[in-house]
């Protein structure tokens, strides 16, 4: 039985209401990273919201990779070029080192199957951290290497994830007409600080 052809990506708003291209999917990723950061600050003593928000970031990053893959494949087909999926994945792994871990976490969350990807043997850890003069006590999500050594705070890796994706989108002409600070974040900053040049 032949597979039904899907509608072009231009019709994506029929199901997403607002996400229409890789740049608007990136804006959703940036939103999820901001939610994660806000939860880290506002609810430091509640583990579930922090872990759920981290999973949402990873699913958004996985979705962004799928959007970009779809657009790249479609554009290459239009030019009569065969799309090399392996080369695409290698390019993304080089440009966005945090992506493979996000893919592994998103796949596990979505399909209830462990698929380590870059996290092969590594893991995430939600740990209670005592406070000090710089930081109140609370749960913190860490990325750990296979041998259990600390790799980094999830909040820092998620910010890097957004930065690397933005750089890639700009370099590949997929962020045309968008600014590095998404519209929703600009409105938030104006509410906090007022209109300033």
XYZ file of C-alpha atoms in Angstrom:
197
model
C 0.000 0.000 0.000
C 1.398 3.397 -0.969
C 2.102 5.853 1.786
C -0.127 8.919 1.765
C 1.824 12.044 0.845
C 1.935 14.591 3.637
C 0.964 18.208 3.176
C 3.810 20.651 2.576
C 5.419 22.186 5.644
C 3.631 25.474 4.833
C 0.425 23.872 6.139
C 1.960 22.981 9.526
C -0.004 25.705 11.306
C -3.140 23.596 10.757
C -1.908 21.502 13.688
C 0.508 23.803 15.537
C -1.393 27.125 15.310
C 1.865 29.088 15.259
C 4.853 26.917 14.349
C 5.370 27.255 10.611
C 9.091 26.757 9.958
C 12.379 25.859 11.673
C 12.819 29.401 13.033
C 9.440 29.360 14.775
C 10.236 25.873 16.111
C 13.498 27.328 17.451
C 11.415 30.001 19.206
C 9.439 27.186 20.880
C 12.733 25.563 21.957
C 13.893 28.887 23.421
C 10.538 29.110 25.250
C 11.011 25.666 26.788
C 14.550 26.556 27.886
C 13.203 29.733 29.521
C 10.484 27.730 31.297
C 13.150 25.315 32.552
C 15.262 28.229 33.858
C 12.233 29.833 35.525
C 11.317 26.560 37.251
C 14.936 26.138 38.418
C 14.694 29.586 40.054
C 11.045 29.649 41.180
C 10.478 26.070 42.377
C 13.908 24.817 43.475
C 12.461 22.367 45.992
C 10.167 20.520 43.556
C 11.863 17.823 41.453
C 9.006 16.909 39.096
C 8.487 20.304 37.404
C 12.218 20.599 36.743
C 12.496 17.102 35.270
C 9.332 17.540 33.174
C 10.585 20.863 31.832
C 13.919 19.250 30.889
C 12.107 16.524 28.961
C 10.101 19.239 27.158
C 13.329 21.011 26.141
C 14.678 17.764 24.722
C 11.475 17.026 22.806
C 11.503 20.569 21.375
C 15.150 20.129 20.283
C 14.307 16.765 18.703
C 11.357 18.378 16.922
C 13.537 21.228 15.668
C 16.000 18.737 14.205
C 13.074 17.035 12.430
C 11.821 20.375 11.052
C 15.274 21.255 9.764
C 15.725 17.794 8.257
C 12.377 18.065 6.476
C 13.151 21.485 5.021
C 16.694 20.508 3.991
C 15.474 17.289 2.320
C 12.656 19.097 0.499
C 14.975 21.857 -0.733
C 17.538 19.355 -1.984
C 14.867 17.299 -3.766
C 13.700 20.480 -5.526
C 17.263 20.948 -6.775
C 17.509 17.319 -7.889
C 20.001 16.455 -5.141
C 19.684 13.246 -3.132
C 19.337 13.986 0.571
C 22.073 12.286 2.599
C 20.491 11.741 6.015
C 23.698 10.383 7.596
C 25.666 13.433 6.445
C 22.912 15.683 7.790
C 23.028 13.983 11.204
C 26.825 14.277 11.251
C 26.580 17.985 10.401
C 24.095 18.598 13.226
C 26.211 16.589 15.694
C 29.226 18.738 14.822
C 27.373 22.074 14.992
C 25.077 21.309 17.953
C 26.928 18.979 20.355
C 24.023 18.977 22.838
C 21.565 17.614 20.253
C 22.400 13.904 20.486
C 21.731 13.870 24.235
C 18.416 15.664 23.650
C 17.504 13.132 20.956
C 18.233 10.245 23.346
C 16.150 11.783 26.146
C 13.266 12.714 23.829
C 13.205 9.248 22.272
C 13.157 7.610 25.698
C 10.384 9.923 26.935
C 8.263 9.457 23.811
C 8.680 5.742 23.192
C 9.559 4.293 26.623
C 12.701 2.807 25.089
C 16.211 3.658 26.156
C 18.199 4.903 23.174
C 21.417 6.342 24.543
C 22.745 8.162 21.498
C 25.433 10.517 22.790
C 24.482 9.558 26.349
C 25.686 5.982 25.826
C 26.587 4.995 29.331
C 25.976 8.565 30.525
C 22.948 9.814 32.372
C 21.147 12.746 33.867
C 20.905 13.181 37.602
C 18.468 15.259 39.619
C 20.288 16.128 42.840
C 19.576 18.240 45.888
C 22.108 21.035 46.199
C 22.640 22.898 49.443
C 22.499 26.650 49.098
C 25.226 29.197 49.609
C 25.566 32.988 49.372
C 25.134 32.817 45.594
C 22.321 30.309 45.247
C 19.386 29.077 47.340
C 19.069 25.357 48.087
C 17.168 23.256 45.584
C 17.170 20.498 43.018
C 19.575 20.814 40.115
C 19.654 18.679 36.986
C 23.172 17.560 36.005
C 24.504 15.740 32.984
C 26.979 13.047 33.995
C 29.485 11.146 31.888
C 29.613 7.348 31.738
C 32.069 7.229 34.641
C 29.807 9.473 36.749
C 31.971 12.586 36.330
C 30.123 15.881 36.190
C 29.562 17.162 32.654
C 27.486 20.248 33.311
C 24.329 21.838 34.597
C 21.375 21.184 32.348
C 20.394 24.860 32.369
C 23.797 25.851 30.936
C 23.731 23.080 28.331
C 20.213 24.090 27.291
C 21.281 27.715 26.782
C 24.212 26.466 24.677
C 21.796 24.249 22.756
C 19.701 27.300 21.798
C 22.783 29.329 20.891
C 24.224 26.577 18.696
C 20.900 26.016 16.949
C 20.474 29.750 16.287
C 23.968 29.970 14.798
C 23.235 26.968 12.564
C 19.839 28.332 11.448
C 21.361 31.696 10.550
C 24.270 30.093 8.684
C 21.807 27.972 6.677
C 19.368 30.800 5.875
C 16.579 29.306 7.998
C 16.259 32.272 10.371
C 15.528 34.957 7.791
C 13.222 37.609 9.226
C 13.730 36.457 12.823
C 15.764 38.025 15.592
C 17.949 36.145 18.067
C 15.621 37.226 20.882
C 12.195 35.757 20.032
C 9.139 38.027 19.973
C 7.657 36.411 23.096
C 10.912 37.104 24.993
C 11.073 40.701 23.767
C 7.524 41.270 25.052
C 8.494 39.724 28.403
C 11.528 42.001 28.688
C 9.419 45.066 27.821
C 6.944 44.139 30.581
C 9.814 43.895 33.066
C 11.945 46.866 31.965
C 9.563 49.009 29.904
C 10.263 50.270 26.396
C 13.930 51.152 26.111
C 16.056 51.572 23.022
